[in-house]
Coordinates of C-alpha atoms in Angstrom, one line a residue:
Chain A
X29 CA 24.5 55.4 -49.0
X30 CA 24.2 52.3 -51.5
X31 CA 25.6 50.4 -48.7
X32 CA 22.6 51.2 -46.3
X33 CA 20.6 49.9 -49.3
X34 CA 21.5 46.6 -49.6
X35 CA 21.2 46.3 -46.3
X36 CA 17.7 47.6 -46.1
X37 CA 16.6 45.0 -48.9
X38 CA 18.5 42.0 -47.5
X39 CA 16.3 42.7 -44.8
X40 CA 13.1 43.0 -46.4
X41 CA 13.7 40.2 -48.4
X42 CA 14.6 38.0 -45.4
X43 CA 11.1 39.5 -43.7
X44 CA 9.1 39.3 -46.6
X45 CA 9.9 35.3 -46.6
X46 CA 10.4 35.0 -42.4
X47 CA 8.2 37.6 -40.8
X48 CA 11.4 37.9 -38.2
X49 CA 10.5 41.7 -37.5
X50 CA 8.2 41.1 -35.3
X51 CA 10.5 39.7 -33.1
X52 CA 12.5 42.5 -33.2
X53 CA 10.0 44.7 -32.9
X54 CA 8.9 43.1 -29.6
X55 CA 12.4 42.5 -28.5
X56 CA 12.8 46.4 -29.3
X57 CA 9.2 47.3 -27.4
X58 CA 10.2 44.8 -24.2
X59 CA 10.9 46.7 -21.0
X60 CA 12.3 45.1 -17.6
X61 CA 10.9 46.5 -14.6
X62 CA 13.4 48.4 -12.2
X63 CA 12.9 47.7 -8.5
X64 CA 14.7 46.2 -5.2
X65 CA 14.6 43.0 -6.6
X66 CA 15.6 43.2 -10.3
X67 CA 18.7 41.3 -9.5
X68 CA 17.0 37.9 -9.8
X69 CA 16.2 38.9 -13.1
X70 CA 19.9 38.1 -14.1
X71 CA 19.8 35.0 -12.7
X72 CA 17.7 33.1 -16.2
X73 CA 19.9 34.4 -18.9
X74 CA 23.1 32.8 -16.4
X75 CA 21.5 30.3 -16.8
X76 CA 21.2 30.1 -20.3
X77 CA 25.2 31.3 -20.4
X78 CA 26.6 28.2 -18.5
X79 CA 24.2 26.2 -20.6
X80 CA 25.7 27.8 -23.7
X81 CA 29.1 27.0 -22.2
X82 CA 28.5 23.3 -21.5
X83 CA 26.9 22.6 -25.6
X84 CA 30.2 24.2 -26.8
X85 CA 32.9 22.3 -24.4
X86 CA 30.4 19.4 -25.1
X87 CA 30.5 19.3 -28.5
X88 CA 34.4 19.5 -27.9
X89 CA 34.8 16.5 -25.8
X90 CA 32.6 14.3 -27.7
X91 CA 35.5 14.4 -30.3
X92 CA 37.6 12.6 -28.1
X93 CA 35.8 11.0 -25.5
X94 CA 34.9 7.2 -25.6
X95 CA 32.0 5.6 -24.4
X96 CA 32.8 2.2 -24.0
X97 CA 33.8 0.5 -21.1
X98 CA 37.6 -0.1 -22.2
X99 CA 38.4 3.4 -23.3
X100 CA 35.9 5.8 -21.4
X101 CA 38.6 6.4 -18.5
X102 CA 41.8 6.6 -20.7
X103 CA 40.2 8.7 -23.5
X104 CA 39.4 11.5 -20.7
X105 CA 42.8 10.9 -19.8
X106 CA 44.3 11.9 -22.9
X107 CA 41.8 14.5 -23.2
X108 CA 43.5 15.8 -19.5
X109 CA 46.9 15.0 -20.4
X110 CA 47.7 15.1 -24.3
X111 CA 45.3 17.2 -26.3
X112 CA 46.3 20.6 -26.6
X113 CA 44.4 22.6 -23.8
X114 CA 41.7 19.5 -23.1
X115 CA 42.2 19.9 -19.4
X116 CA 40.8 23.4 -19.5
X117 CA 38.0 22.3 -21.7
X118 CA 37.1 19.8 -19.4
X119 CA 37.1 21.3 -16.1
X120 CA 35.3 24.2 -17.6
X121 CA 32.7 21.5 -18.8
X122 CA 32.9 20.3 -15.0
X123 CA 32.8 23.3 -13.2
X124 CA 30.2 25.1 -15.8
X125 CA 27.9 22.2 -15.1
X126 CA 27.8 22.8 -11.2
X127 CA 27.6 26.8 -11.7
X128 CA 24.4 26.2 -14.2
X129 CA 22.9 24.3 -11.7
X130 CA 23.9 26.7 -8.7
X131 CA 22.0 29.4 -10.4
X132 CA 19.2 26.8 -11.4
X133 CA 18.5 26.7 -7.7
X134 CA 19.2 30.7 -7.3
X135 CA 16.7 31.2 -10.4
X136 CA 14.1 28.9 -8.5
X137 CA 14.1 30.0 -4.8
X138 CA 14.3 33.5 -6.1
X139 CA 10.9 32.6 -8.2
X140 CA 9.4 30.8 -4.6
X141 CA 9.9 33.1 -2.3
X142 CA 8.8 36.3 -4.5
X143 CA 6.2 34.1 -5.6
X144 CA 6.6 35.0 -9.2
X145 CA 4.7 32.0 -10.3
X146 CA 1.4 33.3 -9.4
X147 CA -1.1 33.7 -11.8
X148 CA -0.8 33.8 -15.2
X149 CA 2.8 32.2 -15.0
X150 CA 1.8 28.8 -13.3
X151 CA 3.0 27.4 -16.7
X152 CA 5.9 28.8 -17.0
X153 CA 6.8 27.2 -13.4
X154 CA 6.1 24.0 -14.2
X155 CA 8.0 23.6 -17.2
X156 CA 10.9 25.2 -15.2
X157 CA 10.4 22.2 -12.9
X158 CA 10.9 20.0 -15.5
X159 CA 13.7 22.3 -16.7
X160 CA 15.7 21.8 -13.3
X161 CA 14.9 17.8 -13.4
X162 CA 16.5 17.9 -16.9
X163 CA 19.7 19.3 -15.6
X164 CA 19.8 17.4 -12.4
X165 CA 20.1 14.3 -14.9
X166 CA 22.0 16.0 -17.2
X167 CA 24.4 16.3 -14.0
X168 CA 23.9 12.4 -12.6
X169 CA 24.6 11.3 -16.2
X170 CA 27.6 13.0 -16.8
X171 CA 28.9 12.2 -13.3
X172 CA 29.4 8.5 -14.7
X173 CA 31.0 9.1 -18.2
X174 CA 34.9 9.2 -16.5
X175 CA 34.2 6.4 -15.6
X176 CA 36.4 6.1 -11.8
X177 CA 35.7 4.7 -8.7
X178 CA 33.7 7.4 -7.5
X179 CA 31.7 7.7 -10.5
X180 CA 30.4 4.3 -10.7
X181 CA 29.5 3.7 -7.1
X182 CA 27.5 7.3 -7.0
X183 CA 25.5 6.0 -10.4
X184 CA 24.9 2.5 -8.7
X185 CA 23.2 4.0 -5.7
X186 CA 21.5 6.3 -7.9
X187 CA 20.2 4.0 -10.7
X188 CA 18.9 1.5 -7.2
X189 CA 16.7 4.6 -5.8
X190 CA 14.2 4.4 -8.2
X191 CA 14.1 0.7 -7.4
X192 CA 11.7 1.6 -4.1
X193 CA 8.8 3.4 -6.3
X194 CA 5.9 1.4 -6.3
X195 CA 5.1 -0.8 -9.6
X196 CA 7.6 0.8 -12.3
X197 CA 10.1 0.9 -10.0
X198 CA 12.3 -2.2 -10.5
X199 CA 11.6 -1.3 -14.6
X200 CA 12.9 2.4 -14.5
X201 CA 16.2 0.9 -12.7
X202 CA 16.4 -1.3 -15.9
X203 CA 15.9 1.1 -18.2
X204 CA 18.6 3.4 -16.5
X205 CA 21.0 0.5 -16.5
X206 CA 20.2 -1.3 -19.5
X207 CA 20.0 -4.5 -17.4
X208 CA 20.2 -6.1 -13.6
X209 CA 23.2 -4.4 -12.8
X210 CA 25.6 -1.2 -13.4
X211 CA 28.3 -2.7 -16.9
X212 CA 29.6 -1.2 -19.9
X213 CA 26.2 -0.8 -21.7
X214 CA 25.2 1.3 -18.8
X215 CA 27.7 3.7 -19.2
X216 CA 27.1 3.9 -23.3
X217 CA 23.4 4.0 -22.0
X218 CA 24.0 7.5 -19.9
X219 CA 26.3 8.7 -22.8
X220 CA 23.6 8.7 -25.4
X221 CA 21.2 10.3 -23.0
X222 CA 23.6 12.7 -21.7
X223 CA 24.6 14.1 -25.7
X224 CA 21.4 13.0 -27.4
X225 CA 18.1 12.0 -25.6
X226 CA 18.9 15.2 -22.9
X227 CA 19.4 17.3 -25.1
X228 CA 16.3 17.1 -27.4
X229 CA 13.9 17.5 -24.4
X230 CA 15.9 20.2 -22.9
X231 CA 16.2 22.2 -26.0
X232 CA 12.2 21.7 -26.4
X233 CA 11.1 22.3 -22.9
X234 CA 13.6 25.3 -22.7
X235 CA 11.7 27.2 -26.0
X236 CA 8.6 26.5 -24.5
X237 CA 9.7 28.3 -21.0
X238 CA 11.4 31.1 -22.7
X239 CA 8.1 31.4 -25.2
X240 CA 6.2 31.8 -21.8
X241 CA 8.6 34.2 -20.1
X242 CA 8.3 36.5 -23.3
X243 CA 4.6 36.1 -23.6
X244 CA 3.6 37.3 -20.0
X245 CA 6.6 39.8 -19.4
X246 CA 8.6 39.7 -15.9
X247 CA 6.6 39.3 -12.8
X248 CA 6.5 42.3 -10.5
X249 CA 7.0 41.4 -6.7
X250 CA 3.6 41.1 -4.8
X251 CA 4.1 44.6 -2.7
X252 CA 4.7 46.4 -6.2
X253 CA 1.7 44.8 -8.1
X254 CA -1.1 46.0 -5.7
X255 CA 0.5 49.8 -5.9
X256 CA -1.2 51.9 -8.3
X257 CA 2.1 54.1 -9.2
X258 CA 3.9 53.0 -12.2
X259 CA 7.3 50.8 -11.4
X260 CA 10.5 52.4 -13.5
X261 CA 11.3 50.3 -16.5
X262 CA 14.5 49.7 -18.8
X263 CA 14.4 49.1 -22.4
X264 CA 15.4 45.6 -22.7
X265 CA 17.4 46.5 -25.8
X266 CA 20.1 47.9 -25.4
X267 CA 19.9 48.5 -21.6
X268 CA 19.2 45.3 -20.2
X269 CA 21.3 43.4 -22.5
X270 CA 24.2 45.5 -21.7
X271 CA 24.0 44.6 -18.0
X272 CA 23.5 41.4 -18.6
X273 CA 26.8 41.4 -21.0
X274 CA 28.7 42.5 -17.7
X275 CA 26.7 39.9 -15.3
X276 CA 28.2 37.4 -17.9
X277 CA 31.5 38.6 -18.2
X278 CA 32.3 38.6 -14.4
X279 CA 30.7 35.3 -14.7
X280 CA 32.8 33.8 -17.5
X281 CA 35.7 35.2 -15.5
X282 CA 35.0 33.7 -12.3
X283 CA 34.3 29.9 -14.0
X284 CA 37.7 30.1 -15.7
X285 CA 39.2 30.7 -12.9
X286 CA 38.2 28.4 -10.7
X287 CA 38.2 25.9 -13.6
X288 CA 42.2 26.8 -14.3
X289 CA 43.0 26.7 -10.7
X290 CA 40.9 23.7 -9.5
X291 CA 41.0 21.4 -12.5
X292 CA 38.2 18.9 -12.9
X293 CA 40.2 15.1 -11.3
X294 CA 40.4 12.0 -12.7
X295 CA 40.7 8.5 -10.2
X296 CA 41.6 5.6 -11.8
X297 CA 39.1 3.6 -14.1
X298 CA 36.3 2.0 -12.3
X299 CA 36.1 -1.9 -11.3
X300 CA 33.0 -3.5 -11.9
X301 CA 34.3 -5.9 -9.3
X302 CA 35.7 -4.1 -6.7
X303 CA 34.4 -2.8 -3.0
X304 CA 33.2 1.0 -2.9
X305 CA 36.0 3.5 -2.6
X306 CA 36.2 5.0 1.0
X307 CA 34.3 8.5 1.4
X308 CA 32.4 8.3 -1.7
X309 CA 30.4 11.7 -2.8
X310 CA 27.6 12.4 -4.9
X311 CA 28.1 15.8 -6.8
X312 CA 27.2 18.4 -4.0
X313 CA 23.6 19.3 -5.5
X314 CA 22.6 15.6 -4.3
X315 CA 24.1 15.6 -1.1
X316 CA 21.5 16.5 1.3
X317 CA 19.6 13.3 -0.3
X318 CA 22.7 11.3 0.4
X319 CA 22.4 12.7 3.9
X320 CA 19.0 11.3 4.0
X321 CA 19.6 7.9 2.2
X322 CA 22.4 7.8 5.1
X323 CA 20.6 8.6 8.1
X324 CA 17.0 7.0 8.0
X325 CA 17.3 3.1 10.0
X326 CA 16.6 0.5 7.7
X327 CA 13.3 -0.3 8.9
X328 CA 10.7 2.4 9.6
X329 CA 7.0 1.4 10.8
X330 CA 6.9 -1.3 7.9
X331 CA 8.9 0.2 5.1
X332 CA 12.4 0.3 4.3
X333 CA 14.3 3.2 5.3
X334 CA 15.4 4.0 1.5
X335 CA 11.5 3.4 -0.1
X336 CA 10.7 6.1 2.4
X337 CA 13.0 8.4 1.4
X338 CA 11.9 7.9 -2.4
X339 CA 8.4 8.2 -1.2
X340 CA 9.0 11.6 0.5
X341 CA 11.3 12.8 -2.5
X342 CA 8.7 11.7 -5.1
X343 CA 5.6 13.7 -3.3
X344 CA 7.6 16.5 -2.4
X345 CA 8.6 16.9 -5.8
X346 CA 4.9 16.5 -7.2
X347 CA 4.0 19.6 -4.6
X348 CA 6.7 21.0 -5.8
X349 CA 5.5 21.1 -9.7
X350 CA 2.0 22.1 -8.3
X351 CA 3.3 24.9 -6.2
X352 CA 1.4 27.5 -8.2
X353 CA -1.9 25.8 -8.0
X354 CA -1.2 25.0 -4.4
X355 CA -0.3 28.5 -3.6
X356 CA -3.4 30.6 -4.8
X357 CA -3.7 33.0 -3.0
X358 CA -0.2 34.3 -2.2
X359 CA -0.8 37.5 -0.1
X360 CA -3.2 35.7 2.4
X361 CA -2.1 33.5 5.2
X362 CA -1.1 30.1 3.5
X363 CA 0.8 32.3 1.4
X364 CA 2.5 33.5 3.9
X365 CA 2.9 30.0 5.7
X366 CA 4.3 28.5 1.9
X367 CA 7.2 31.5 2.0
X368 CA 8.3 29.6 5.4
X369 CA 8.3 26.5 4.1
X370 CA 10.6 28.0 1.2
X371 CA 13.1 29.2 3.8
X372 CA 13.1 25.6 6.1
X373 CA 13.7 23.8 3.4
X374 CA 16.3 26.3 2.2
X375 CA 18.1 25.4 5.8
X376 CA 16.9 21.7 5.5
X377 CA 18.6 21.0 2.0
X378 CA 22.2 23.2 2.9
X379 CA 22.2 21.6 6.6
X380 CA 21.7 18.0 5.4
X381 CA 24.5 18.9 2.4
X382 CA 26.7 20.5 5.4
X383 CA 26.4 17.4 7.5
X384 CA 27.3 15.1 4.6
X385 CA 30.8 16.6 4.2
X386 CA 31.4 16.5 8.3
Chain B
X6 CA -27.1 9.4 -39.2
X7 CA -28.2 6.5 -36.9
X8 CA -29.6 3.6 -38.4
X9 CA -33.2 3.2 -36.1
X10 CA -31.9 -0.5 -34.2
X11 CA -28.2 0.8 -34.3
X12 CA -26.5 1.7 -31.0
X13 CA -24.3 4.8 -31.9
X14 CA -24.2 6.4 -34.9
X15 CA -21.9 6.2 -38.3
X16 CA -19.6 8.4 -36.9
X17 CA -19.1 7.0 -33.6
X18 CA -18.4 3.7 -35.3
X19 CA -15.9 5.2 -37.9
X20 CA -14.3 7.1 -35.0
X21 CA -13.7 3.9 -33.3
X22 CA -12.7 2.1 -35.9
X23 CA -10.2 4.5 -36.3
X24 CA -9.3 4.9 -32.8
X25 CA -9.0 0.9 -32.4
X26 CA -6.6 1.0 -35.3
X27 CA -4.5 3.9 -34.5
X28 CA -4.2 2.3 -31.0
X29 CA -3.1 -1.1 -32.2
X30 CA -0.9 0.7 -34.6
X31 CA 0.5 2.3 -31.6
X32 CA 0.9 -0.8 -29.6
X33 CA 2.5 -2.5 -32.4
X34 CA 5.4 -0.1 -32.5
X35 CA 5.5 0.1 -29.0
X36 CA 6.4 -3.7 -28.1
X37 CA 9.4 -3.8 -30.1
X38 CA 10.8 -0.9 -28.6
X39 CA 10.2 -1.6 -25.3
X40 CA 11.5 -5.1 -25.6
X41 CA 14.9 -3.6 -27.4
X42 CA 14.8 -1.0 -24.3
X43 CA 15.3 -4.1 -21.7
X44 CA 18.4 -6.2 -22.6
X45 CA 17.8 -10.1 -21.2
X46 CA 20.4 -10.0 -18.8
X47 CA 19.9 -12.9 -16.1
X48 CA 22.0 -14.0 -13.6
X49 CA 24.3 -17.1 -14.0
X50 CA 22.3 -20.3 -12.3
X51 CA 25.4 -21.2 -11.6
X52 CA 29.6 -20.3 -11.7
X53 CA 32.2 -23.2 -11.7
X54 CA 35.6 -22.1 -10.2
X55 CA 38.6 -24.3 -10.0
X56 CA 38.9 -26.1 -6.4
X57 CA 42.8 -25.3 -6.2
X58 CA 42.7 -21.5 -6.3
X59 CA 40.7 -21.7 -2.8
X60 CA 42.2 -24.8 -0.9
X61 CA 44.8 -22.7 0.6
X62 CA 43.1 -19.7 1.9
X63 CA 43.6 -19.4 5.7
X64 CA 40.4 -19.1 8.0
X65 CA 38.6 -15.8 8.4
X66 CA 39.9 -14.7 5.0
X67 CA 37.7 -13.7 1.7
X68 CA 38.5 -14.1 -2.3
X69 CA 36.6 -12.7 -4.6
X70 CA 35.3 -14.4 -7.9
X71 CA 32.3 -12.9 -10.9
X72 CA 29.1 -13.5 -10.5
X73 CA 27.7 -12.5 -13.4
X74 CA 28.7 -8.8 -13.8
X75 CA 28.4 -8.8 -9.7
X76 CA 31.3 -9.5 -6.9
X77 CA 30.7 -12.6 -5.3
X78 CA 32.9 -13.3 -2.0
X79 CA 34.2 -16.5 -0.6
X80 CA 34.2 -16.5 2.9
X81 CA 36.9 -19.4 4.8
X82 CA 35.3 -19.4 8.1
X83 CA 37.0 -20.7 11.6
X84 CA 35.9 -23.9 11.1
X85 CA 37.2 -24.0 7.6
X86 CA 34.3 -24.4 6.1
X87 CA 33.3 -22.0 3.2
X88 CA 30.6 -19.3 3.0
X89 CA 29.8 -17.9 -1.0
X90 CA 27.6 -14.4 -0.5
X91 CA 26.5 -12.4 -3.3
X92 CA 29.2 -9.2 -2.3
X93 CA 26.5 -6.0 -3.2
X94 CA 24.5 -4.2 -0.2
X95 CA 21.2 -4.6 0.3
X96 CA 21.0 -1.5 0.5
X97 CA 21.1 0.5 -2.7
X98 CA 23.3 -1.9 -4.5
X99 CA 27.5 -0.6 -3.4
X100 CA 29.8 -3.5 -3.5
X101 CA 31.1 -4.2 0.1
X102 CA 34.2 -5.2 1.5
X103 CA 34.9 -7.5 4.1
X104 CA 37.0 -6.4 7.0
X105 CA 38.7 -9.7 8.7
X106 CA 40.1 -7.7 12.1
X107 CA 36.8 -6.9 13.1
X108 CA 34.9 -10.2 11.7
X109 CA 32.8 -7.5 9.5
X110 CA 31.2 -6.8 6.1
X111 CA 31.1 -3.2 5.5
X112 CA 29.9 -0.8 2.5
X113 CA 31.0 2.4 2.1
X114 CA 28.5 3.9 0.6
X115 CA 26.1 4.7 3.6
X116 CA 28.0 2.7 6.2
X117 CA 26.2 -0.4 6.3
X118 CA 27.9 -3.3 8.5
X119 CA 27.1 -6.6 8.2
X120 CA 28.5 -9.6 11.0
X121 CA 30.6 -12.0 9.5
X122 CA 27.9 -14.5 8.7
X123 CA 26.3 -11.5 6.3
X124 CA 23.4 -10.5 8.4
X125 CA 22.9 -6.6 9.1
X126 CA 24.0 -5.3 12.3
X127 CA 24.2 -1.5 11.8
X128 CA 23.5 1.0 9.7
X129 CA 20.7 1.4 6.2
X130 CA 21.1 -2.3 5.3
X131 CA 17.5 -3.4 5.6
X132 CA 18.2 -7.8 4.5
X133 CA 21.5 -9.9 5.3
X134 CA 23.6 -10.3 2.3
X135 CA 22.5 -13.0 0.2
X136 CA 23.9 -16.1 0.1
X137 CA 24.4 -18.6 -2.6
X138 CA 24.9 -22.6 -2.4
X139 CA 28.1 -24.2 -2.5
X140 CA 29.2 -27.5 -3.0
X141 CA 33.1 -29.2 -3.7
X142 CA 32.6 -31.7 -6.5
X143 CA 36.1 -33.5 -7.1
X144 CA 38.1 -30.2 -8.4
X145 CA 35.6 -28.1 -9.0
X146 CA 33.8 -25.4 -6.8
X147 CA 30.3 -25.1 -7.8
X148 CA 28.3 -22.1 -6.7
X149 CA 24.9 -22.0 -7.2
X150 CA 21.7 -19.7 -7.3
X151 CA 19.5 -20.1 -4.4
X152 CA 16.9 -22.6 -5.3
X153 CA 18.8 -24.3 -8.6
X154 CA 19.4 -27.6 -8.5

């Protein structure tokens, strides 16, 4: 009894001086819609899982990794070889980065083709957009911090692309490289954006998408919307957050796994110097724009095969931020047309990634 | 309040007044940064190499040497004269290789081939490779930017 009292005034003394019960009371009030495509719903908080994964193991390796162009390669080797358990902590930092971005892309295609970014939620899109550009470079950062043949030729090609956008071009390549060419400062360059400068935006720009999510609820599917009935709900506390808990745990069991029995490799240190490695592979998110760089002829009309492939990357992706506003009316015909675009470029982007590895 | 000959009022002028220095403040800051962003990294004008170390390479063979933080590649061609590229694709930037069987420069990155004289043949390549001057001056091997003197 005097125990449930102390309790009750900790926790009016914390609200008197935070206001923190309103949050609970909303998260208490907050109900998830229950319908034949609730499953996506599971897909954001994965998210957030595998991100909570990669700040953890993160944090972890930063205790023994070095970011200078002597010691980056050997330190992850003793991380791999002599630290108690480091292997597992790194492939798990490996393997958690490519399963966060997996279900970046699940979270996003399920969001396109339901069109959950109609009105009001066009916000809440576009800072998603920026959301999945953030992790993309959290990926192409962390790509080069081992430090081995394969890493540096993948982060010369990739700090070059930018290199064919008009005006700022030749200036962002700079900035990414921290000079003319890919060195040792380049590599402490992508190190401080891949533990600090990354970080800060993405922790901001995720609040701000989360704020939004809470603010206009979940999004019902388009056929459900126009119906007058009411949709079934579930209490998002407990209920949701239960099944969630399982989502996560299968999750978590899947990602060790793989991690244990397909440990993150290590190829010897880089060489400034030396010619690129045979069969050299971006991480597979960027293949199907390896494809591309791969494929187009040097010269097309009177551009340069690779300054059209920025081009068409850099305008697709502007679209792509504008989708909502571009796709305003989302049950007539352009709608309609917009969904197929959704699913060729679905087929596009795994058929260029599946003709990469041919 | 506008003054009668005045062209905008006292609040428009304090405004930009304050504007102009807030700007200027903001520039101020800005300069240094950006300058601190972009390390002044150039490339060498020119690299001096020790004669001896080539002398003895046999035709249609390369060696390697720095240029700067990039390969360069001297080329021993059938004639046994020497050839001095710059050995990074035109491409997007992949140091290549040169393959002496089949007379080629290759990068592995998006298989681009280049003929043994550096120009693109096949492949993304959209420039031959570039070259750089070269001149024997008693022991040494100088090689030189394009356009130094």
């Amino acid at each position: 009894m005097k125990e449930k009292k102390v309790k009750k005034d900790i926790r009016s003394w914390l609200d008197e001086r935070s206001g923190l019960s309103v949050v609970f009371h909303f998260l208490r009030e907050k109900k998830i819609p229950q319908h034949k495509h609730s499953l996506w719903y599971y897909t954001g908080s994965a998210i957030l899982l595998f991100f909570g994964i990669q700040v953890i193991t993160g944090f972890m390796l930063v205790f023994y990794y070095n970011p200078t162009l002597e010691e980056a390669n050997s330190s992850v080797a003793r991380i791999m070889t002599e630290i108690p358990l480091g292997w597992i902590i790194r492939s798990v930092h490996s393997w958690s980065a490519s399963f966060m971005i997996a279900f970046v892309f699940i979270h996003l295609l399920s969001i396109w083709i339901t069109k959950a970014y109609r009105k009001p939620r066009e916000l809440t899109w576009m800072s998603g957009v920026f959301l999945l550009v953030l992790s993309l470079l959290f990926g192409f950062t962390g790509y080069l911090l081992p430090w081995d043949d394969l890493s540096l030729s993948a982060t010369k090609v990739g700090t070059d692309i930018p290199r064919s956008i008009p005006v700022v071009g030749a200036w962002v390549t700079q900035f990414l490289r921290g000079g003319e060419d890919v060195t040792g400062d380049t590599l402490t360059r992508f190190f401080g954006f891949h533990v600090c400068i990354l970080p800060i935006f993405l922790f901001a720009l995720l609040a701000v998408h989360v704020y939004l999510v809470q603010k206009q609820g979940m999004s019902l599917p388009l056929d459900l919307e126009s119906k007058e009935e009411k949709v079934n709900e579930l209490p998002f506390w407990p209920n949701f957050v239960y099944r969630e808990m399982i989502v996560w745990l299968v999750l978590i069991g899947v990602l060790f796994t793989v991690s244990i029995f397909f440990p993150a490799s290590l190829e010897k240190a880089a060489d400034l110097m030396a010619p690129a490695p045979e069969g050299i592979k971006p991480e597979w998110y960027f293949l199907f724009l390896f494809q591309m760089l791969k494929i187009f002829p040097s010269k097309i009309l009177f551009m340069n095969g690779d300054t059209l492939v920025v081009l068409l990357i850099l305008l697709g992706g502007i679209a792509f931020f504008f989708l909502p506003l571009i796709d305003n009316k989302p049950t007539e015909r352009k709608g309609k047309i917009i969904t197929v675009i959704a699913y060729l470029f679905i087929i596009y982007a795994v058929g260029m990634s599946v003709w990469s590895l041919l | 309040m506008k003054l009668r000959h005045s062209l905008f009022t006292r609040r428009q002028f304090l405004n930009g007044l304050l504007g102009g220095w807030l700007g200027a403040f903001a520039v101020s800051f800005l300069y240094p940064v950006l300058k601190f962003i972009f390390p002044p990294t150039r490339e060498p004008d020119e690299v001096i190499l020790p004669f001896a170390d080539f002398q003895d390479m046999e035709p249609n063979t390369v060696k390697n040497f720095a240029w700067g933080n990039k390969p360069g590649i001297l080329k021993r061609n059938n004639d046994g004269s020497y050839t001095a590229f710059v050995g990074v694709c035109t491409h997007l930037d992949c140091n290549v290789t040169y393959l002496p069987d089949q007379r080629k420069f290759y990068c592995a990155c998006h298989e681009g081939w280049y003929d043994e004289n550096g120009i693109h043949m096949a492949g993304p390549p959209p420039r031959p490779l570039r070259r750089l001057n070269l001149s024997i001056e008693g022991e040494n091997l100088i090689i030189k930017r394009e356009g130094v003197e």
